[in-house]
Amino acid sequence: MTNPPSTGAGAPTGPGLVAELWYPEAPDLADPGLLEALRAVRPGAEVQDGSLSVPHPLDDPDLPPLVTVVVPGSPLGEDGKTLPDVSQTWDWAGAEAALAPCRASVLVTEVLAAGRSAAERVTSLGEVVAVLVARTSPRALHWARSQRVSDPATFGAGDVDGVINVRMFSDAHDEGALAMDSLGLHVFDLPDVQCHFRDREPGEIAELLFATAIYLFDTGDVIEDGNTISGTDGEGRYVCRREASLLDPARLVLDVDLGEPWAAGRRDRTS
């Protein structure tokens, strides 16, 4: 199996949601207009030592507010920091060209996310990213947890298109076979979805995996081992089984078995 590329030295690590906004020149995070725009969405937004802190009070008074933090990214070239890899960005042909002139980035991360739902976390981070997109005009958005680069012009608060990605790799040990998976649900302690197959249209399988990933994002970990899902056209019934991921990062996934003659790899269908 061909392993996915590294996100590059200097890329954010850890379990939290992260968006990285890229620019030819770094924006001024102390700009009063930016702070005013953030406070129009969340009145508690503050400037702190060159960064921005945006609290998101939610309904449960026993939990501290989730906080979105905006900080300058490491300079390009420092400690091996590189431009994002666009090899698993399949829906934006202009991603590489948009990143080419970029030399600076801003990181948007979450703090105190424990106890918050996946939707609350995505919405909170997205509110801040949307303001930054409108006020600072980044050239590209990099979602390190999902290995995706997205077009800021298409971004909206609450979008999961960057948070969840569908990747595709060739199988180095089985000519003609492909492995596809979703990446991003692991951030929410949910299983990603994968499929190892041949002789099916990759776009069809990508649509199936993304739709299943969105279903898990919306409803939680409700597809049990041995349950079936239908194709996006309503046809076909495909068995899902939990197993170790074929692709890095190592994690538990739901493997979608397309059955014969399309399934690739070995499967235990007796359990």
PDB file of C-alpha atoms in Angstrom:
ATOM      1  CA  MET A   1       0.000   0.000   0.000  1.00  0.00           C
ATOM      2  CA  THR A   2       1.283   3.459  -0.828  1.00  0.00           C
ATOM      3  CA  ASN A   3       1.420   5.429   2.415  1.00  0.00           C
ATOM      4  CA  PRO A   4       0.062   8.996   2.492  1.00  0.00           C
ATOM      5  CA  PRO A   5       2.593  11.801   2.490  1.00  0.00           C
ATOM      6  CA  SER A   6       3.630  13.576   5.661  1.00  0.00           C
ATOM      7  CA  THR A   7       2.012  16.934   6.296  1.00  0.00           C
ATOM      8  CA  GLY A   8       5.547  18.310   6.635  1.00  0.00           C
ATOM      9  CA  ALA A   9       7.741  19.303   9.530  1.00  0.00           C
ATOM     10  CA  GLY A  10       6.247  22.197  11.405  1.00  0.00           C
ATOM     11  CA  ALA A  11       2.667  21.115  10.703  1.00  0.00           C
ATOM     12  CA  PRO A  12       0.306  21.282  13.692  1.00  0.00           C
ATOM     13  CA  THR A  13      -0.045  18.090  15.725  1.00  0.00           C
ATOM     14  CA  GLY A  14      -2.447  16.958  18.442  1.00  0.00           C
ATOM     15  CA  PRO A  15      -6.122  16.008  18.764  1.00  0.00           C
ATOM     16  CA  GLY A  16      -7.734  19.420  18.336  1.00  0.00           C
ATOM     17  CA  LEU A  17      -9.238  21.020  15.263  1.00  0.00           C
ATOM     18  CA  VAL A  18      -6.772  23.196  13.344  1.00  0.00           C
ATOM     19  CA  ALA A  19      -7.147  25.472  10.342  1.00  0.00           C
ATOM     20  CA  GLU A  20      -4.085  27.133   8.828  1.00  0.00           C
ATOM     21  CA  LEU A  21      -4.656  30.201   6.650  1.00  0.00           C
ATOM     22  CA  TRP A  22      -1.897  31.013   4.142  1.00  0.00           C
ATOM     23  CA  TYR A  23      -0.825  34.442   2.821  1.00  0.00           C
ATOM     24  CA  PRO A  24       1.946  36.023   0.739  1.00  0.00           C
ATOM     25  CA  GLU A  25       2.489  38.358   3.724  1.00  0.00           C
ATOM     26  CA  ALA A  26       1.366  37.862   7.306  1.00  0.00           C
ATOM     27  CA  PRO A  27      -1.794  39.779   8.275  1.00  0.00           C
ATOM     28  CA  ASP A  28      -1.868  42.114  11.255  1.00  0.00           C
ATOM     29  CA  LEU A  29      -3.691  40.242  14.010  1.00  0.00           C
ATOM     30  CA  ALA A  30      -3.726  43.434  16.102  1.00  0.00           C
ATOM     31  CA  ASP A  31      -5.814  45.256  13.467  1.00  0.00           C
ATOM     32  CA  PRO A  32      -8.690  46.960  15.353  1.00  0.00           C
ATOM     33  CA  GLY A  33     -11.013  46.247  12.444  1.00  0.00           C
ATOM     34  CA  LEU A  34     -10.353  42.512  12.748  1.00  0.00           C
ATOM     35  CA  LEU A  35     -11.049  42.551  16.481  1.00  0.00           C
ATOM     36  CA  GLU A  36     -14.244  44.531  15.892  1.00  0.00           C
ATOM     37  CA  ALA A  37     -15.406  41.982  13.305  1.00  0.00           C
ATOM     38  CA  LEU A  38     -14.721  39.104  15.700  1.00  0.00           C
ATOM     39  CA  ARG A  39     -16.550  40.869  18.532  1.00  0.00           C
ATOM     40  CA  ALA A  40     -19.559  41.295  16.256  1.00  0.00           C
ATOM     41  CA  VAL A  41     -19.737  37.478  16.261  1.00  0.00           C
ATOM     42  CA  ARG A  42     -18.397  36.791  19.779  1.00  0.00           C
ATOM     43  CA  PRO A  43     -18.298  39.846  22.075  1.00  0.00           C
ATOM     44  CA  GLY A  44     -15.651  38.330  24.351  1.00  0.00           C
ATOM     45  CA  ALA A  45     -12.921  38.304  21.679  1.00  0.00           C
ATOM     46  CA  GLU A  46      -9.614  39.785  22.887  1.00  0.00           C
ATOM     47  CA  VAL A  47      -6.105  40.532  21.660  1.00  0.00           C
ATOM     48  CA  GLN A  48      -3.474  38.843  23.847  1.00  0.00           C
ATOM     49  CA  ASP A  49       0.290  39.134  23.207  1.00  0.00           C
ATOM     50  CA  GLY A  50       0.031  39.165  19.424  1.00  0.00           C
ATOM     51  CA  SER A  51      -2.677  36.499  19.282  1.00  0.00           C
ATOM     52  CA  LEU A  52      -6.459  36.518  19.392  1.00  0.00           C
ATOM     53  CA  SER A  53      -8.670  34.687  21.870  1.00  0.00           C
ATOM     54  CA  VAL A  54     -12.341  34.107  21.054  1.00  0.00           C
ATOM     55  CA  PRO A  55     -14.535  32.435  23.726  1.00  0.00           C
ATOM     56  CA  HIS A  56     -17.712  30.614  22.700  1.00  0.00           C
ATOM     57  CA  PRO A  57     -20.031  30.355  25.729  1.00  0.00           C
ATOM     58  CA  LEU A  58     -22.485  27.518  25.241  1.00  0.00           C
ATOM     59  CA  ASP A  59     -25.616  26.395  27.033  1.00  0.00           C
ATOM     60  CA  ASP A  60     -24.049  24.232  29.785  1.00  0.00           C
ATOM     61  CA  PRO A  61     -23.075  26.540  32.677  1.00  0.00           C
ATOM     62  CA  ASP A  62     -20.972  23.774  34.259  1.00  0.00           C
ATOM     63  CA  LEU A  63     -18.508  23.755  31.368  1.00  0.00           C
ATOM     64  CA  PRO A  64     -16.006  26.510  30.607  1.00  0.00           C
ATOM     65  CA  PRO A  65     -16.455  28.201  27.240  1.00  0.00           C
ATOM     66  CA  LEU A  66     -14.764  26.624  24.273  1.00  0.00           C
ATOM     67  CA  VAL A  67     -12.046  29.041  23.115  1.00  0.00           C
ATOM     68  CA  THR A  68     -10.723  29.582  19.603  1.00  0.00           C
ATOM     69  CA  VAL A  69      -7.150  30.877  19.525  1.00  0.00           C
ATOM     70  CA  VAL A  70      -5.569  32.641  16.541  1.00  0.00           C
ATOM     71  CA  VAL A  71      -1.758  32.809  16.438  1.00  0.00           C
ATOM     72  CA  PRO A  72       0.898  33.502  13.795  1.00  0.00           C
ATOM     73  CA  GLY A  73       2.234  30.342  12.174  1.00  0.00           C
ATOM     74  CA  SER A  74       5.919  29.459  12.128  1.00  0.00           C
ATOM     75  CA  PRO A  75       7.830  31.201   9.321  1.00  0.00           C
ATOM     76  CA  LEU A  76       8.210  29.217   6.119  1.00  0.00           C
ATOM     77  CA  GLY A  77      11.511  27.321   6.275  1.00  0.00           C
ATOM     78  CA  GLU A  78      11.877  27.505  10.055  1.00  0.00           C
ATOM     79  CA  ASP A  79      12.317  24.045  11.581  1.00  0.00           C
ATOM     80  CA  GLY A  80      11.513  22.539   8.195  1.00  0.00           C
ATOM     81  CA  LYS A  81       8.160  24.327   7.817  1.00  0.00           C
ATOM     82  CA  THR A  82       6.934  23.832   4.253  1.00  0.00           C
ATOM     83  CA  LEU A  83       3.924  24.741   2.174  1.00  0.00           C
ATOM     84  CA  PRO A  84       1.022  22.302   2.555  1.00  0.00           C
ATOM     85  CA  ASP A  85       0.946  19.177   0.389  1.00  0.00           C
ATOM     86  CA  VAL A  86      -1.947  19.339  -2.089  1.00  0.00           C
ATOM     87  CA  SER A  87      -1.722  15.719  -3.296  1.00  0.00           C
ATOM     88  CA  GLN A  88      -4.921  14.714  -1.456  1.00  0.00           C
ATOM     89  CA  THR A  89      -6.899  17.775  -2.503  1.00  0.00           C
ATOM     90  CA  TRP A  90      -9.101  16.496  -5.321  1.00  0.00           C
ATOM     91  CA  ASP A  91     -11.717  19.215  -5.714  1.00  0.00           C
ATOM     92  CA  TRP A  92      -9.610  22.377  -6.166  1.00  0.00           C
ATOM     93  CA  ALA A  93      -7.342  22.320  -9.198  1.00  0.00           C
ATOM     94  CA  GLY A  94      -5.951  25.751  -8.284  1.00  0.00           C
ATOM     95  CA  ALA A  95      -4.678  24.782  -4.830  1.00  0.00           C
ATOM     96  CA  GLU A  96      -0.996  24.526  -5.729  1.00  0.00           C
ATOM     97  CA  ALA A  97      -1.015  27.794  -7.686  1.00  0.00           C
ATOM     98  CA  ALA A  98      -2.792  29.594  -4.845  1.00  0.00           C
ATOM     99  CA  LEU A  99      -0.161  28.456  -2.341  1.00  0.00           C
ATOM    100  CA  ALA A 100       2.866  29.189  -4.552  1.00  0.00           C
ATOM    101  CA  PRO A 101       3.316  32.868  -3.513  1.00  0.00           C
ATOM    102  CA  CYS A 102       2.531  32.221   0.168  1.00  0.00           C
ATOM    103  CA  ARG A 103       5.219  32.756   2.778  1.00  0.00           C
ATOM    104  CA  ALA A 104       3.248  33.224   6.011  1.00  0.00           C
ATOM    105  CA  SER A 105       0.375  31.561   7.812  1.00  0.00           C
ATOM    106  CA  VAL A 106      -2.021  32.005  10.714  1.00  0.00           C
ATOM    107  CA  LEU A 107      -3.130  29.088  12.875  1.00  0.00           C
ATOM    108  CA  VAL A 108      -6.671  28.831  14.211  1.00  0.00           C
ATOM    109  CA  THR A 109      -6.988  26.211  16.968  1.00  0.00           C
ATOM    110  CA  GLU A 110      -9.429  25.186  19.688  1.00  0.00           C
ATOM    111  CA  VAL A 111      -8.961  25.040  23.460  1.00  0.00           C
ATOM    112  CA  LEU A 112     -11.228  23.514  26.118  1.00  0.00           C
ATOM    113  CA  ALA A 113     -13.186  21.479  23.577  1.00  0.00           C
ATOM    114  CA  ALA A 114     -13.890  18.578  25.971  1.00  0.00           C
ATOM    115  CA  GLY A 115     -17.584  17.881  26.318  1.00  0.00           C
ATOM    116  CA  ARG A 116     -18.516  19.728  23.141  1.00  0.00           C
ATOM    117  CA  SER A 117     -20.219  18.015  20.235  1.00  0.00           C
ATOM    118  CA  ALA A 118     -18.529  17.672  16.865  1.00  0.00           C
ATOM    119  CA  ALA A 119     -20.978  20.194  15.380  1.00  0.00           C
ATOM    120  CA  GLU A 120     -20.341  22.732  18.157  1.00  0.00           C
ATOM    121  CA  ARG A 121     -16.590  22.457  17.662  1.00  0.00           C
ATOM    122  CA  VAL A 122     -16.754  22.852  13.891  1.00  0.00           C
ATOM    123  CA  THR A 123     -19.164  25.781  14.125  1.00  0.00           C
ATOM    124  CA  SER A 124     -17.063  27.590  16.750  1.00  0.00           C
ATOM    125  CA  LEU A 125     -13.836  27.272  14.776  1.00  0.00           C
ATOM    126  CA  GLY A 126     -15.638  28.072  11.526  1.00  0.00           C
ATOM    127  CA  GLU A 127     -17.067  31.326  12.884  1.00  0.00           C
ATOM    128  CA  VAL A 128     -13.546  32.624  13.484  1.00  0.00           C
ATOM    129  CA  VAL A 129     -12.144  31.290  10.206  1.00  0.00           C
ATOM    130  CA  ALA A 130     -15.003  32.956   8.306  1.00  0.00           C
ATOM    131  CA  VAL A 131     -14.189  36.346   9.864  1.00  0.00           C
ATOM    132  CA  LEU A 132     -10.495  35.929   9.055  1.00  0.00           C
ATOM    133  CA  VAL A 133     -11.307  34.988   5.465  1.00  0.00           C
ATOM    134  CA  ALA A 134     -13.468  38.069   5.057  1.00  0.00           C
ATOM    135  CA  ARG A 135     -11.047  40.492   6.751  1.00  0.00           C
ATOM    136  CA  THR A 136      -7.590  39.190   5.755  1.00  0.00           C
ATOM    137  CA  SER A 137      -8.086  37.483   2.352  1.00  0.00           C
ATOM    138  CA  PRO A 138      -5.968  34.327   2.712  1.00  0.00           C
ATOM    139  CA  ARG A 139      -4.964  32.542  -0.487  1.00  0.00           C
ATOM    140  CA  ALA A 140      -5.680  29.039   0.854  1.00  0.00           C
ATOM    141  CA  LEU A 141      -6.950  27.133   3.893  1.00  0.00           C
ATOM    142  CA  HIS A 142      -4.988  24.102   5.072  1.00  0.00           C
ATOM    143  CA  TRP A 143      -6.728  21.482   7.213  1.00  0.00           C
ATOM    144  CA  ALA A 144      -3.817  19.492   8.611  1.00  0.00           C
ATOM    145  CA  ARG A 145      -5.979  16.898  10.363  1.00  0.00           C
ATOM    146  CA  SER A 146      -7.604  15.884   7.068  1.00  0.00           C
ATOM    147  CA  GLN A 147      -4.667  16.628   4.702  1.00  0.00           C
ATOM    148  CA  ARG A 148      -6.840  18.894   2.600  1.00  0.00           C
ATOM    149  CA  VAL A 149      -6.352  22.376   1.144  1.00  0.00           C
ATOM    150  CA  SER A 150      -9.504  24.330   0.376  1.00  0.00           C
ATOM    151  CA  ASP A 151     -10.460  27.503  -1.437  1.00  0.00           C
ATOM    152  CA  PRO A 152     -11.307  30.363   0.970  1.00  0.00           C
ATOM    153  CA  ALA A 153     -13.826  31.669  -1.561  1.00  0.00           C
ATOM    154  CA  THR A 154     -16.025  28.623  -0.967  1.00  0.00           C
ATOM    155  CA  PHE A 155     -15.740  28.517   2.826  1.00  0.00           C
ATOM    156  CA  GLY A 156     -18.671  29.105   5.167  1.00  0.00           C
ATOM    157  CA  ALA A 157     -18.936  28.793   8.947  1.00  0.00           C
ATOM    158  CA  GLY A 158     -20.121  25.307   9.853  1.00  0.00           C
ATOM    159  CA  ASP A 159     -18.713  23.714   6.691  1.00  0.00           C
ATOM    160  CA  VAL A 160     -17.208  20.262   7.165  1.00  0.00           C
ATOM    161  CA  ASP A 161     -15.695  20.045   3.677  1.00  0.00           C
ATOM    162  CA  GLY A 162     -12.241  20.926   5.025  1.00  0.00           C
ATOM    163  CA  VAL A 163     -12.626  19.119   8.337  1.00  0.00           C
ATOM    164  CA  ILE A 164     -13.359  15.830   6.538  1.00  0.00           C
ATOM    165  CA  ASN A 165     -11.454  14.755   3.453  1.00  0.00           C
ATOM    166  CA  VAL A 166     -11.617  11.692   1.220  1.00  0.00           C
ATOM    167  CA  ARG A 167      -8.191  10.452   0.131  1.00  0.00           C
ATOM    168  CA  MET A 168      -7.161   7.978  -2.575  1.00  0.00           C
ATOM    169  CA  PHE A 169      -4.021   5.847  -2.931  1.00  0.00           C
ATOM    170  CA  SER A 170      -2.868   3.107  -5.272  1.00  0.00           C
ATOM    171  CA  ASP A 171      -1.995  -0.320  -3.872  1.00  0.00           C
ATOM    172  CA  ALA A 172       1.678  -0.984  -4.502  1.00  0.00           C
ATOM    173  CA  HIS A 173       1.113  -4.735  -4.009  1.00  0.00           C
ATOM    174  CA  ASP A 174      -2.004  -5.151  -6.141  1.00  0.00           C
ATOM    175  CA  GLU A 175      -2.010  -3.517  -9.566  1.00  0.00           C
ATOM    176  CA  GLY A 176      -5.335  -1.937 -10.361  1.00  0.00           C
ATOM    177  CA  ALA A 177      -6.534  -1.831  -6.749  1.00  0.00           C
ATOM    178  CA  LEU A 178      -7.195   1.413  -4.919  1.00  0.00           C
ATOM    179  CA  ALA A 179      -7.621   2.316  -1.266  1.00  0.00           C
ATOM    180  CA  MET A 180      -9.765   5.274  -0.283  1.00  0.00           C
ATOM    181  CA  ASP A 181     -10.599   6.610   3.143  1.00  0.00           C
ATOM    182  CA  SER A 182     -12.088   9.529   4.962  1.00  0.00           C
ATOM    183  CA  LEU A 183      -9.775  11.460   7.248  1.00  0.00           C
ATOM    184  CA  GLY A 184     -10.890  13.864   9.958  1.00  0.00           C
ATOM    185  CA  LEU A 185     -13.459  11.997  12.047  1.00  0.00           C
ATOM    186  CA  HIS A 186     -10.707  10.698  14.345  1.00  0.00           C
ATOM    187  CA  VAL A 187     -10.494  14.244  15.763  1.00  0.00           C
ATOM    188  CA  PHE A 188     -13.953  13.637  17.284  1.00  0.00           C
ATOM    189  CA  ASP A 189     -13.218  10.069  18.464  1.00  0.00           C
ATOM    190  CA  LEU A 190     -15.333   8.734  15.616  1.00  0.00           C
ATOM    191  CA  PRO A 191     -14.256   6.036  13.158  1.00  0.00           C
ATOM    192  CA  ASP A 192     -13.217   7.128   9.696  1.00  0.00           C
ATOM    193  CA  VAL A 193     -14.435   5.083   6.727  1.00  0.00           C
ATOM    194  CA  GLN A 194     -12.281   3.173   4.235  1.00  0.00           C
ATOM    195  CA  CYS A 195     -12.712   1.026   1.135  1.00  0.00           C
ATOM    196  CA  HIS A 196     -10.195  -1.237  -0.664  1.00  0.00           C
ATOM    197  CA  PHE A 197     -11.505  -2.019  -4.133  1.00  0.00           C
ATOM    198  CA  ARG A 198     -11.021  -2.449  -7.876  1.00  0.00           C
ATOM    199  CA  ASP A 199     -13.022  -1.869 -11.064  1.00  0.00           C
ATOM    200  CA  ARG A 200     -15.320   0.777  -9.597  1.00  0.00           C
ATOM    201  CA  GLU A 201     -15.438   4.472 -10.426  1.00  0.00           C
ATOM    202  CA  PRO A 202     -13.352   6.287  -7.758  1.00  0.00           C
ATOM    203  CA  GLY A 203     -15.744   9.252  -7.779  1.00  0.00           C
ATOM    204  CA  GLU A 204     -18.631   6.951  -6.880  1.00  0.00           C
ATOM    205  CA  ILE A 205     -16.707   5.443  -3.948  1.00  0.00           C
ATOM    206  CA  ALA A 206     -15.562   8.893  -2.795  1.00  0.00           C
ATOM    207  CA  GLU A 207     -19.198  10.019  -2.712  1.00  0.00           C
ATOM    208  CA  LEU A 208     -20.162   6.924  -0.707  1.00  0.00           C
ATOM    209  CA  LEU A 209     -17.368   7.406   1.846  1.00  0.00           C
ATOM    210  CA  PHE A 210     -18.027  11.129   2.255  1.00  0.00           C
ATOM    211  CA  ALA A 211     -21.761  10.600   2.699  1.00  0.00           C
ATOM    212  CA  THR A 212     -21.097   7.911   5.311  1.00  0.00           C
ATOM    213  CA  ALA A 213     -18.576  10.132   7.102  1.00  0.00           C
ATOM    214  CA  ILE A 214     -21.101  12.991   7.238  1.00  0.00           C
ATOM    215  CA  TYR A 215     -23.700  10.579   8.628  1.00  0.00           C
ATOM    216  CA  LEU A 216     -21.302   9.570  11.418  1.00  0.00           C
ATOM    217  CA  PHE A 217     -20.431  13.223  12.084  1.00  0.00           C
ATOM    218  CA  ASP A 218     -24.124  14.070  12.437  1.00  0.00           C
ATOM    219  CA  THR A 219     -25.326  11.027  14.387  1.00  0.00           C
ATOM    220  CA  GLY A 220     -22.264   9.654  16.186  1.00  0.00           C
ATOM    221  CA  ASP A 221     -20.721   6.181  16.186  1.00  0.00           C
ATOM    222  CA  VAL A 222     -23.928   4.328  15.323  1.00  0.00           C
ATOM    223  CA  ILE A 223     -22.829   1.926  12.558  1.00  0.00           C
ATOM    224  CA  GLU A 224     -22.046  -1.304  14.348  1.00  0.00           C
ATOM    225  CA  ASP A 225     -19.742  -4.068  13.189  1.00  0.00           C
ATOM    226  CA  GLY A 226     -21.571  -6.075  10.533  1.00  0.00           C
ATOM    227  CA  ASN A 227     -24.156  -3.391   9.727  1.00  0.00           C
ATOM    228  CA  THR A 228     -24.776  -2.567   6.078  1.00  0.00           C
ATOM    229  CA  ILE A 229     -24.982   0.715   4.204  1.00  0.00           C
ATOM    230  CA  SER A 230     -26.511   1.348   0.794  1.00  0.00           C
ATOM    231  CA  GLY A 231     -24.886   2.942  -2.215  1.00  0.00           C
ATOM    232  CA  THR A 232     -25.479   6.628  -2.864  1.00  0.00           C
ATOM    233  CA  ASP A 233     -27.994   5.678  -5.562  1.00  0.00           C
ATOM    234  CA  GLY A 234     -29.891   3.493  -3.103  1.00  0.00           C
ATOM    235  CA  GLU A 235     -28.641   0.341  -4.797  1.00  0.00           C
ATOM    236  CA  GLY A 236     -26.366  -2.263  -3.233  1.00  0.00           C
ATOM    237  CA  ARG A 237     -25.902  -3.240   0.403  1.00  0.00           C
ATOM    238  CA  TYR A 238     -22.326  -3.110   1.678  1.00  0.00           C
ATOM    239  CA  VAL A 239     -21.190  -4.665   4.945  1.00  0.00           C
ATOM    240  CA  CYS A 240     -19.105  -2.497   7.307  1.00  0.00           C
ATOM    241  CA  ARG A 241     -16.604  -3.992   9.720  1.00  0.00           C
ATOM    242  CA  ARG A 242     -14.273  -2.303  12.158  1.00  0.00           C
ATOM    243  CA  GLU A 243     -10.608  -2.866  11.537  1.00  0.00           C
ATOM    244  CA  ALA A 244      -7.221  -1.180  11.727  1.00  0.00           C
ATOM    245  CA  SER A 245      -6.758   1.413   9.002  1.00  0.00           C
ATOM    246  CA  LEU A 246      -4.850   0.475   5.860  1.00  0.00           C
ATOM    247  CA  LEU A 247      -3.437   4.000   5.658  1.00  0.00           C
ATOM    248  CA  ASP A 248      -1.662   6.319   8.051  1.00  0.00           C
ATOM    249  CA  PRO A 249      -2.465   7.700  10.543  1.00  0.00           C
ATOM    250  CA  ALA A 250      -3.089   4.414  12.349  1.00  0.00           C
ATOM    251  CA  ARG A 251      -6.633   4.378  13.729  1.00  0.00           C
ATOM    252  CA  LEU A 252      -9.794   2.293  13.924  1.00  0.00           C
ATOM    253  CA  VAL A 253     -11.986   2.614  10.824  1.00  0.00           C
ATOM    254  CA  LEU A 254     -15.156   1.212   9.329  1.00  0.00           C
ATOM    255  CA  ASP A 255     -14.146  -0.848   6.308  1.00  0.00           C
ATOM    256  CA  VAL A 256     -16.783  -0.908   3.556  1.00  0.00           C
ATOM    257  CA  ASP A 257     -16.822  -4.294   1.804  1.00  0.00           C
ATOM    258  CA  LEU A 258     -18.125  -3.911  -1.756  1.00  0.00           C
ATOM    259  CA  GLY A 259     -18.283  -7.692  -2.165  1.00  0.00           C
ATOM    260  CA  GLU A 260     -17.221  -9.708  -5.191  1.00  0.00           C
ATOM    261  CA  PRO A 261     -15.889  -8.905  -7.727  1.00  0.00           C
ATOM    262  CA  TRP A 262     -15.010  -5.393  -6.566  1.00  0.00           C
ATOM    263  CA  ALA A 263     -13.481  -5.909  -3.111  1.00  0.00           C
ATOM    264  CA  ALA A 264      -9.675  -5.955  -2.931  1.00  0.00           C
ATOM    265  CA  GLY A 265      -7.513  -7.345  -0.150  1.00  0.00           C
ATOM    266  CA  ARG A 266      -8.345 -10.113   2.301  1.00  0.00           C
ATOM    267  CA  ARG A 267     -11.438 -10.068   4.485  1.00  0.00           C
ATOM    268  CA  ASP A 268     -12.882 -12.374   7.089  1.00  0.00           C
ATOM    269  CA  ARG A 269     -16.538 -12.616   6.095  1.00  0.00           C
ATOM    270  CA  THR A 270     -17.393 -15.374   8.551  1.00  0.00           C
ATOM    271  CA  SER A 271     -17.858 -13.121  11.598  1.00  0.00           C
TER     272      SER A 271
END
